[in-house]
Tab-separated table of C-alpha atoms in Angstrom:
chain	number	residue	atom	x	y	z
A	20	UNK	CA	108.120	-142.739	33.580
A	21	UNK	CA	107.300	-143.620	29.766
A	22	UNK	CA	104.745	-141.797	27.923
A	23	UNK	CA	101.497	-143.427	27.680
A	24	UNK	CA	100.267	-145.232	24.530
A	25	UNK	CA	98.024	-142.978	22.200
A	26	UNK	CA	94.226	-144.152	22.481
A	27	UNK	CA	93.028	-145.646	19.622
A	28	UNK	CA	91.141	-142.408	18.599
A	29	UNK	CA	94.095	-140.531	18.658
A	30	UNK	CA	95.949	-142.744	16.194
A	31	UNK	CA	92.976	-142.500	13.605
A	32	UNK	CA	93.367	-138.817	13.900
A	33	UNK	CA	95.514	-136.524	11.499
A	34	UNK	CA	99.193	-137.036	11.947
A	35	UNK	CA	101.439	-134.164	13.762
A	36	UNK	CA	105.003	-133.039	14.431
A	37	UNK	CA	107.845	-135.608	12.686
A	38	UNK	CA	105.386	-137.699	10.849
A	39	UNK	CA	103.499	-135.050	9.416
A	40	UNK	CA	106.133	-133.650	8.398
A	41	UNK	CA	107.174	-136.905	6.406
A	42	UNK	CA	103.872	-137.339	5.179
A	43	UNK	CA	104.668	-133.574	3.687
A	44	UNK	CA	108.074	-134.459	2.618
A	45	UNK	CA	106.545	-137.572	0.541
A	46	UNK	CA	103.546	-135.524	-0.762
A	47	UNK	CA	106.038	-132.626	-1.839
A	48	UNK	CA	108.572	-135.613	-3.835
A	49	UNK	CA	105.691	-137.171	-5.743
A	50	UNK	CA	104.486	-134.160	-6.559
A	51	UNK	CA	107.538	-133.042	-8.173
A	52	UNK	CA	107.989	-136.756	-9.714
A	53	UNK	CA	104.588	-135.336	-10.947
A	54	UNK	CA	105.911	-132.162	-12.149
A	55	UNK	CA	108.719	-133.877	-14.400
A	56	UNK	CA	106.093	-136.408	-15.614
A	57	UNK	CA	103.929	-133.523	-17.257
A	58	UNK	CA	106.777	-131.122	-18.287
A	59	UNK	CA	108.164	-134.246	-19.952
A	60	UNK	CA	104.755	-134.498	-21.776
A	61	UNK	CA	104.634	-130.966	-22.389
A	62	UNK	CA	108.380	-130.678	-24.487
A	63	UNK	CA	108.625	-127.245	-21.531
A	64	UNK	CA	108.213	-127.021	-17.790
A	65	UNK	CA	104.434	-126.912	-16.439
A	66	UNK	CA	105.533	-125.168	-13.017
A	67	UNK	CA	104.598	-126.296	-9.687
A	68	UNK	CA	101.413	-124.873	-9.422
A	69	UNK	CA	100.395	-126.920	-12.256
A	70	UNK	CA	101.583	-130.270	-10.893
A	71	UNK	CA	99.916	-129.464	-8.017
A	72	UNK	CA	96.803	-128.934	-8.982
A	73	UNK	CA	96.918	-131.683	-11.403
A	74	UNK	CA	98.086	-134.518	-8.822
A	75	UNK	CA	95.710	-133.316	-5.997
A	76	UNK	CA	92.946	-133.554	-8.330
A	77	UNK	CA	93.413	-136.794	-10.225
A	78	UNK	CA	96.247	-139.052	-7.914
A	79	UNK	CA	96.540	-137.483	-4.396
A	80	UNK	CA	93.565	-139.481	-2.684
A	81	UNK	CA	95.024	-143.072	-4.508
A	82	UNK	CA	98.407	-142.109	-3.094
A	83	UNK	CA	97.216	-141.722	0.409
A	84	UNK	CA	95.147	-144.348	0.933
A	85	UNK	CA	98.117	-146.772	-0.733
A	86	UNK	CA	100.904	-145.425	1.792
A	87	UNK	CA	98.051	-145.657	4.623
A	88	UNK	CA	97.634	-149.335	3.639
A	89	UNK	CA	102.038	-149.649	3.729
A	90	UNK	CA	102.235	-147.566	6.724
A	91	UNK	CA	99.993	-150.048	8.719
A	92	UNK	CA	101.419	-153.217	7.609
């Protein structure tokens, strides 16, 4: 017997298993995109940590809500 479909609250919900770990695997490779961006800036490498901090704080919540908007096309 197939699974049943999610209910609609459960699909507004935060992601688990597979998908979030694409969601992490995105995150994580614009992050590092990120990363070169600055160090490129820079002339020297600004670390991880840096990027980070830097992309959660100024792009992170842009970046969601535009692969949200993809995702449910």
């Amino acid at each position: 017997m197939p699974p049943e479909a999610p209910a609609a609250e459960e699909e507004s919900g935060p992601r688990s298993g597979a998908g979030a770990y694409g969601d992490y695997l995105a995150e994580r490779e614009e992050v590092l995109r990120h990363k070169w961006n600055l160090s490129e800036q820079a002339g020297q490498d600004v670390g991880f940590e840096t990027a980070l901090t830097d992309w959660a704080q100024n792009h992170r919540s842009a970046w969601r809500k535009l692969r949200t908007r993809k995702s449910n096309e």
